[in-house]
């Protein structure tokens, strides 16, 4: 049986890396390079909640229209449109400005969806777009905190997606998003023997232990699957690792 204090992500191997899933009601950041699988993990997390855990979900996208998300999800076997029709999921295509003002207004479509569906899980795709709200890092940080605290107050387990901007991700994190969240998961490409592979690492989980290894992962029909830890390499997160033996 799953732990009621945890929200299983439904990603084989990732729940084990997180020692049983995300802490319910917490906010996690999933940061990754283009095409590493952020949106896929986001949809997988919402599908797990809505279809299997009786936890209705909200997907806020600034990037993809609902019909392209339905199509991409269906290729994995996830019928998101069907879940929306059953009021277990709501997909909202909007702008960062509308999202921030919506959370301030109890009558907005997003606030009503949270109430009417009893939303327990949310994905924002992606937080990087909030940078268009302001050039001031202090103000950006306050937008991040406003959003994250709003979701925490509703008891929603949030998976916030963000674009990865290179090896020094803390320095490039203008609004200090990685510090505002409870957990950070990183997706990267690594080049090994002239082949690009995908790597995943859990960098922090407030209030819980986590796997410290860097693991290989794949995307196949059915979503993301975590494989073995990389052995005998160092410098994996730079993208160009060296052999250690
Ligand atoms: N049905 C599928 N079967 C196998 N692999 C797939 C499938 N759908 C997508 N992929 C893989 O997943 C990748 C895209 O994943 P996804 O859209 O989740 O990435 P992302 O990190 O959100 O990208 P972006 O930064 O562009 O938003 C594709 O490049 C492809 O390699
Ligand atoms: Mg995406």
mmCIF file of C-alpha atoms and ligand atoms in Angstrom:
data_model
loop_
_atom_site.group_PDB
_atom_site.id
_atom_site.type_symbol
_atom_site.label_atom_id
_atom_site.label_comp_id
_atom_site.label_asym_id
_atom_site.label_seq_id
_atom_site.Cartn_x
_atom_site.Cartn_y
_atom_site.Cartn_z
ATOM 1 C CA UNK A 1 0.000 0.000 0.000
ATOM 2 C CA UNK A 2 1.236 3.506 -0.719
ATOM 3 C CA UNK A 3 2.073 5.922 2.101
ATOM 4 C CA UNK A 4 -0.776 8.485 2.533
ATOM 5 C CA UNK A 5 1.851 11.143 3.273
ATOM 6 C CA UNK A 6 3.335 10.648 -0.200
ATOM 7 C CA UNK A 7 2.191 11.312 -3.752
ATOM 8 C CA UNK A 8 3.427 8.517 -6.014
ATOM 9 C CA UNK A 9 4.697 9.973 -9.270
ATOM 10 C CA UNK A 10 3.942 6.812 -11.224
ATOM 11 C CA UNK A 11 7.389 6.914 -12.829
ATOM 12 C CA UNK A 12 8.946 3.510 -12.413
ATOM 13 C CA UNK A 13 12.150 3.905 -10.402
ATOM 14 C CA UNK A 14 11.692 7.603 -9.572
ATOM 15 C CA UNK A 15 9.367 6.918 -6.644
ATOM 16 C CA UNK A 16 12.095 4.641 -5.241
ATOM 17 C CA UNK A 17 14.717 7.375 -5.769
ATOM 18 C CA UNK A 18 12.449 9.695 -3.752
ATOM 19 C CA UNK A 19 12.010 7.031 -1.028
ATOM 20 C CA UNK A 20 8.286 6.615 -1.754
ATOM 21 C CA UNK A 21 7.231 9.532 -3.967
ATOM 22 C CA UNK A 22 6.892 13.272 -3.406
ATOM 23 C CA UNK A 23 5.833 14.432 0.043
ATOM 24 C CA UNK A 24 2.105 15.187 -0.256
ATOM 25 C CA UNK A 25 1.392 18.916 -0.376
ATOM 26 C CA UNK A 26 4.981 19.839 -1.206
ATOM 27 C CA UNK A 27 6.373 21.579 -4.275
ATOM 28 C CA UNK A 28 9.047 19.928 -6.408
ATOM 29 C CA UNK A 29 11.072 21.377 -9.243
ATOM 30 C CA UNK A 30 11.799 19.226 -12.286
ATOM 31 C CA UNK A 31 14.511 20.957 -14.228
ATOM 32 C CA UNK A 32 15.841 19.745 -17.550
ATOM 33 C CA UNK A 33 17.330 20.508 -20.958
ATOM 34 C CA UNK A 34 15.054 20.701 -24.034
ATOM 35 C CA UNK A 35 13.439 17.369 -24.878
ATOM 36 C CA UNK A 36 14.723 15.561 -21.792
ATOM 37 C CA UNK A 37 11.172 14.564 -20.790
ATOM 38 C CA UNK A 38 9.856 17.277 -18.428
ATOM 39 C CA UNK A 39 6.377 17.466 -19.931
ATOM 40 C CA UNK A 40 6.213 13.665 -20.173
ATOM 41 C CA UNK A 41 6.989 13.254 -16.456
ATOM 42 C CA UNK A 42 4.448 16.006 -15.705
ATOM 43 C CA UNK A 43 1.693 14.205 -17.627
ATOM 44 C CA UNK A 44 2.701 10.850 -16.104
ATOM 45 C CA UNK A 45 2.447 12.350 -12.598
ATOM 46 C CA UNK A 46 -1.005 13.801 -13.322
ATOM 47 C CA UNK A 47 -2.211 10.580 -14.963
ATOM 48 C CA UNK A 48 -1.052 8.528 -11.956
ATOM 49 C CA UNK A 49 -2.962 10.864 -9.635
ATOM 50 C CA UNK A 50 -6.174 11.240 -11.646
ATOM 51 C CA UNK A 51 -6.505 7.689 -13.013
ATOM 52 C CA UNK A 52 -5.032 5.623 -10.189
ATOM 53 C CA UNK A 53 -4.819 7.520 -6.900
ATOM 54 C CA UNK A 54 -8.120 9.416 -6.900
ATOM 55 C CA UNK A 55 -6.186 12.697 -6.876
ATOM 56 C CA UNK A 56 -7.578 15.173 -9.430
ATOM 57 C CA UNK A 57 -4.998 17.200 -11.309
ATOM 58 C CA UNK A 58 -4.422 20.597 -12.903
ATOM 59 C CA UNK A 59 -1.996 21.147 -15.763
ATOM 60 C CA UNK A 60 -1.136 24.759 -16.457
ATOM 61 C CA UNK A 61 0.744 25.099 -19.730
ATOM 62 C CA UNK A 62 2.249 28.233 -21.240
ATOM 63 C CA UNK A 63 3.710 26.209 -24.113
ATOM 64 C CA UNK A 64 1.378 23.599 -25.526
ATOM 65 C CA UNK A 65 -2.266 23.755 -26.515
ATOM 66 C CA UNK A 66 -4.423 21.069 -24.884
ATOM 67 C CA UNK A 67 -4.924 19.194 -28.178
ATOM 68 C CA UNK A 68 -1.161 18.615 -28.581
ATOM 69 C CA UNK A 69 -0.927 17.432 -24.964
ATOM 70 C CA UNK A 70 -3.857 15.025 -25.501
ATOM 71 C CA UNK A 71 -2.109 13.661 -28.604
ATOM 72 C CA UNK A 72 1.321 13.260 -26.947
ATOM 73 C CA UNK A 73 -0.219 11.663 -23.842
ATOM 74 C CA UNK A 74 -2.312 9.248 -25.898
ATOM 75 C CA UNK A 75 0.876 8.009 -27.596
ATOM 76 C CA UNK A 76 1.870 6.833 -24.097
ATOM 77 C CA UNK A 77 -1.561 5.325 -23.430
ATOM 78 C CA UNK A 78 -2.859 8.136 -21.198
ATOM 79 C CA UNK A 79 -6.320 9.401 -22.072
ATOM 80 C CA UNK A 80 -6.152 12.917 -20.626
ATOM 81 C CA UNK A 81 -9.222 14.102 -22.537
ATOM 82 C CA UNK A 82 -11.250 11.265 -20.977
ATOM 83 C CA UNK A 83 -10.019 12.267 -17.506
ATOM 84 C CA UNK A 84 -11.051 15.875 -18.191
ATOM 85 C CA UNK A 85 -14.526 14.687 -19.191
ATOM 86 C CA UNK A 86 -14.735 12.820 -15.877
ATOM 87 C CA UNK A 87 -13.681 16.001 -13.995
ATOM 88 C CA UNK A 88 -10.507 14.335 -12.759
ATOM 89 C CA UNK A 89 -8.222 16.651 -14.670
ATOM 90 C CA UNK A 90 -8.207 20.206 -16.018
ATOM 91 C CA UNK A 91 -5.749 21.449 -18.619
ATOM 92 C CA UNK A 92 -5.390 25.220 -18.838
ATOM 93 C CA UNK A 93 -3.421 26.962 -21.572
ATOM 94 C CA UNK A 94 -2.687 30.462 -20.335
ATOM 95 C CA UNK A 95 -0.033 33.139 -19.743
ATOM 96 C CA UNK A 96 2.078 33.774 -16.620
ATOM 97 C CA UNK A 97 0.245 37.094 -16.070
ATOM 98 C CA UNK A 98 -3.147 35.381 -16.071
ATOM 99 C CA UNK A 99 -1.920 32.573 -13.784
ATOM 100 C CA UNK A 100 -0.591 35.004 -11.157
ATOM 101 C CA UNK A 101 -3.702 37.192 -11.201
ATOM 102 C CA UNK A 102 -5.964 34.103 -11.235
ATOM 103 C CA UNK A 103 -4.503 32.874 -7.975
ATOM 104 C CA UNK A 104 -5.357 36.225 -6.396
ATOM 105 C CA UNK A 105 -8.965 35.928 -7.436
ATOM 106 C CA UNK A 106 -11.202 33.208 -5.979
ATOM 107 C CA UNK A 107 -13.626 33.559 -8.931
ATOM 108 C CA UNK A 108 -11.036 32.963 -11.692
ATOM 109 C CA UNK A 109 -11.300 29.802 -13.858
ATOM 110 C CA UNK A 110 -8.135 28.346 -12.281
ATOM 111 C CA UNK A 111 -9.300 28.963 -8.695
ATOM 112 C CA UNK A 112 -12.753 27.536 -9.514
ATOM 113 C CA UNK A 113 -11.174 24.436 -11.109
ATOM 114 C CA UNK A 114 -9.063 23.875 -7.993
ATOM 115 C CA UNK A 115 -12.213 24.071 -5.862
ATOM 116 C CA UNK A 116 -14.661 22.226 -8.105
ATOM 117 C CA UNK A 117 -12.387 19.285 -8.971
ATOM 118 C CA UNK A 118 -10.763 19.156 -5.536
ATOM 119 C CA UNK A 119 -7.354 19.399 -7.205
ATOM 120 C CA UNK A 120 -4.617 17.502 -5.337
ATOM 121 C CA UNK A 121 -1.843 17.631 -7.944
ATOM 122 C CA UNK A 122 -0.647 20.419 -10.185
ATOM 123 C CA UNK A 123 1.954 20.813 -12.912
ATOM 124 C CA UNK A 124 3.185 24.169 -14.247
ATOM 125 C CA UNK A 125 4.851 23.909 -17.693
ATOM 126 C CA UNK A 126 7.047 25.821 -17.328
ATOM 127 C CA UNK A 127 8.168 28.131 -14.536
ATOM 128 C CA UNK A 128 10.785 29.592 -16.899
ATOM 129 C CA UNK A 129 7.985 31.651 -18.496
ATOM 130 C CA UNK A 130 7.451 33.506 -15.201
ATOM 131 C CA UNK A 131 10.725 35.270 -15.981
ATOM 132 C CA UNK A 132 8.793 37.327 -18.540
ATOM 133 C CA UNK A 133 6.876 38.945 -15.642
ATOM 134 C CA UNK A 134 9.833 41.009 -14.445
ATOM 135 C CA UNK A 135 13.537 41.701 -14.922
ATOM 136 C CA UNK A 136 14.032 42.187 -11.191
ATOM 137 C CA UNK A 137 15.319 38.996 -9.462
ATOM 138 C CA UNK A 138 13.778 40.007 -6.119
ATOM 139 C CA UNK A 139 10.357 40.488 -7.688
ATOM 140 C CA UNK A 140 10.722 37.233 -9.610
ATOM 141 C CA UNK A 141 11.472 35.433 -6.357
ATOM 142 C CA UNK A 142 8.342 36.903 -4.843
ATOM 143 C CA UNK A 143 6.248 35.685 -7.826
ATOM 144 C CA UNK A 144 7.707 32.201 -7.323
ATOM 145 C CA UNK A 145 6.967 32.256 -3.596
ATOM 146 C CA UNK A 146 3.452 33.552 -4.167
ATOM 147 C CA UNK A 147 2.671 30.705 -6.560
ATOM 148 C CA UNK A 148 4.364 27.978 -4.488
ATOM 149 C CA UNK A 149 2.808 29.113 -1.214
ATOM 150 C CA UNK A 150 -0.614 29.378 -2.882
ATOM 151 C CA UNK A 151 -0.352 25.729 -3.983
ATOM 152 C CA UNK A 152 0.966 24.632 -0.578
ATOM 153 C CA UNK A 153 -1.929 26.414 1.152
ATOM 154 C CA UNK A 154 -4.383 24.378 -0.951
ATOM 155 C CA UNK A 155 -2.552 21.161 0.049
ATOM 156 C CA UNK A 156 -1.678 20.526 -3.609
ATOM 157 C CA UNK A 157 1.379 18.441 -4.516
ATOM 158 C CA UNK A 158 3.056 20.485 -7.214
ATOM 159 C CA UNK A 159 5.518 19.515 -9.901
ATOM 160 C CA UNK A 160 7.016 22.673 -11.354
ATOM 161 C CA UNK A 161 8.864 22.235 -14.632
ATOM 162 C CA UNK A 162 11.735 24.443 -15.603
ATOM 163 C CA UNK A 163 14.285 24.788 -18.361
ATOM 164 C CA UNK A 164 17.818 23.879 -17.431
ATOM 165 C CA UNK A 165 20.350 26.524 -18.307
ATOM 166 C CA UNK A 166 23.635 24.698 -18.076
ATOM 167 C CA UNK A 167 26.000 23.131 -15.564
ATOM 168 C CA UNK A 168 25.961 26.028 -13.084
ATOM 169 C CA UNK A 169 22.239 25.862 -12.498
ATOM 170 C CA UNK A 170 22.265 27.728 -9.175
ATOM 171 C CA UNK A 171 24.026 30.804 -10.597
ATOM 172 C CA UNK A 172 21.658 30.914 -13.584
ATOM 173 C CA UNK A 173 18.587 30.537 -11.332
ATOM 174 C CA UNK A 174 17.710 34.260 -11.310
ATOM 175 C CA UNK A 175 14.752 34.061 -8.915
ATOM 176 C CA UNK A 176 16.354 31.331 -6.755
ATOM 177 C CA UNK A 177 13.548 28.885 -7.620
ATOM 178 C CA UNK A 178 15.593 25.847 -6.534
ATOM 179 C CA UNK A 179 15.699 27.302 -3.002
ATOM 180 C CA UNK A 180 11.970 28.019 -2.841
ATOM 181 C CA UNK A 181 10.884 24.450 -3.574
ATOM 182 C CA UNK A 182 10.956 21.368 -1.332
ATOM 183 C CA UNK A 183 12.589 19.017 -3.833
ATOM 184 C CA UNK A 184 14.741 19.328 -6.943
ATOM 185 C CA UNK A 185 15.029 16.710 -9.685
ATOM 186 C CA UNK A 186 17.424 17.284 -12.558
ATOM 187 C CA UNK A 187 17.219 15.787 -16.078
ATOM 188 C CA UNK A 188 20.312 16.016 -18.260
ATOM 189 C CA UNK A 189 21.831 14.658 -21.444
ATOM 190 C CA UNK A 190 25.196 12.962 -21.047
ATOM 191 C CA UNK A 191 27.508 11.884 -23.829
ATOM 192 C CA UNK A 192 28.951 8.433 -23.261
ATOM 193 C CA UNK A 193 31.012 6.682 -25.945
ATOM 194 C CA UNK A 194 29.588 9.098 -28.550
ATOM 195 C CA UNK A 195 25.977 8.307 -27.632
ATOM 196 C CA UNK A 196 23.612 10.785 -25.978
ATOM 197 C CA UNK A 197 21.967 9.235 -22.948
ATOM 198 C CA UNK A 198 19.497 10.716 -20.511
ATOM 199 C CA UNK A 199 20.480 11.084 -16.847
ATOM 200 C CA UNK A 200 18.360 11.860 -13.783
ATOM 201 C CA UNK A 201 19.439 12.946 -10.304
ATOM 202 C CA UNK A 202 17.498 13.959 -7.198
ATOM 203 C CA UNK A 203 19.358 16.972 -5.779
ATOM 204 C CA UNK A 204 17.305 17.673 -2.663
ATOM 205 C CA UNK A 205 14.202 16.524 -0.801
ATOM 206 C CA UNK A 206 13.291 18.533 2.283
ATOM 207 C CA UNK A 207 12.086 16.257 5.077
ATOM 208 C CA UNK A 208 13.112 12.989 3.406
ATOM 209 C CA UNK A 209 16.085 10.928 2.342
ATOM 210 C CA UNK A 210 16.681 10.299 -1.367
ATOM 211 C CA UNK A 211 18.850 8.293 -3.745
ATOM 212 C CA UNK A 212 22.156 10.114 -4.307
ATOM 213 C CA UNK A 213 23.119 8.268 -7.487
ATOM 214 C CA UNK A 214 22.830 9.589 -11.034
ATOM 215 C CA UNK A 215 20.735 7.153 -13.031
ATOM 216 C CA UNK A 216 20.131 6.535 -16.686
ATOM 217 C CA UNK A 217 16.557 6.884 -17.889
ATOM 218 C CA UNK A 218 14.612 6.264 -21.065
ATOM 219 C CA UNK A 219 11.387 7.489 -22.603
ATOM 220 C CA UNK A 220 9.336 4.790 -24.280
ATOM 221 C CA UNK A 221 5.631 4.182 -24.875
ATOM 222 C CA UNK A 222 4.202 4.299 -21.357
ATOM 223 C CA UNK A 223 6.474 7.144 -20.276
ATOM 224 C CA UNK A 224 9.700 7.581 -18.413
ATOM 225 C CA UNK A 225 11.485 4.538 -16.993
ATOM 226 C CA UNK A 226 14.476 4.866 -14.681
ATOM 227 C CA UNK A 227 17.350 2.459 -15.308
ATOM 228 C CA UNK A 228 20.643 1.687 -13.524
ATOM 229 C CA UNK A 229 23.067 4.146 -11.957
ATOM 230 C CA UNK A 230 25.994 5.241 -14.112
ATOM 231 C CA UNK A 231 29.109 3.413 -12.942
ATOM 232 C CA UNK A 232 32.739 4.333 -13.304
ATOM 233 C CA UNK A 233 32.195 7.896 -14.556
ATOM 234 C CA UNK A 234 32.583 11.297 -13.018
ATOM 235 C CA UNK A 235 31.501 14.742 -14.176
ATOM 236 C CA UNK A 236 28.178 13.346 -15.444
ATOM 237 C CA UNK A 237 26.253 16.533 -14.729
ATOM 238 C CA UNK A 238 28.626 18.530 -16.921
ATOM 239 C CA UNK A 239 27.319 16.466 -19.866
ATOM 240 C CA UNK A 240 30.777 15.179 -20.836
ATOM 241 C CA UNK A 241 31.793 12.658 -18.193
ATOM 242 C CA UNK A 242 35.222 11.070 -17.731
ATOM 243 C CA UNK A 243 35.997 7.464 -16.889
ATOM 244 C CA UNK A 244 37.134 6.913 -13.314
ATOM 245 C CA UNK A 245 38.511 3.458 -14.051
HETATM 246 N N1 LIG B 1 5.499 8.171 -27.495
HETATM 247 C C1 LIG B 1 6.803 8.275 -27.275
HETATM 248 N N2 LIG B 1 7.582 7.186 -27.284
HETATM 249 C C2 LIG B 1 8.914 7.287 -27.085
HETATM 250 N N3 LIG B 1 9.548 8.448 -26.826
HETATM 251 C C3 LIG B 1 8.824 9.547 -26.812
HETATM 252 C C4 LIG B 1 7.412 9.527 -27.019
HETATM 253 N N4 LIG B 1 6.954 10.783 -26.942
HETATM 254 C C5 LIG B 1 8.033 11.553 -26.683
HETATM 255 N N5 LIG B 1 9.155 10.824 -26.609
HETATM 256 C C6 LIG B 1 10.516 11.330 -26.337
HETATM 257 O O1 LIG B 1 10.389 12.383 -25.415
HETATM 258 C C7 LIG B 1 11.014 13.567 -25.893
HETATM 259 C C8 LIG B 1 10.199 14.818 -25.555
HETATM 260 O O2 LIG B 1 9.773 14.747 -24.233
HETATM 261 P P1 LIG B 1 9.087 16.004 -23.550
HETATM 262 O O3 LIG B 1 8.224 16.734 -24.505
HETATM 263 O O4 LIG B 1 8.492 15.479 -22.317
HETATM 264 O O5 LIG B 1 10.380 16.865 -23.221
HETATM 265 P P2 LIG B 1 10.466 18.297 -22.561
HETATM 266 O O6 LIG B 1 11.626 18.231 -21.631
HETATM 267 O O7 LIG B 1 9.154 18.705 -22.024
HETATM 268 O O8 LIG B 1 10.852 19.165 -23.843
HETATM 269 P P3 LIG B 1 10.717 20.766 -24.065
HETATM 270 O O9 LIG B 1 11.902 21.352 -23.352
HETATM 271 O O10 LIG B 1 10.826 20.906 -25.553
HETATM 272 O O11 LIG B 1 9.401 21.192 -23.512
HETATM 273 C C9 LIG B 1 11.079 13.406 -27.375
HETATM 274 O O12 LIG B 1 12.178 14.123 -27.899
HETATM 275 C C10 LIG B 1 11.223 11.907 -27.541
HETATM 276 O O13 LIG B 1 12.591 11.549 -27.462
HETATM 277 MG MG1 LIG B 2 7.950 20.352 -22.446
#
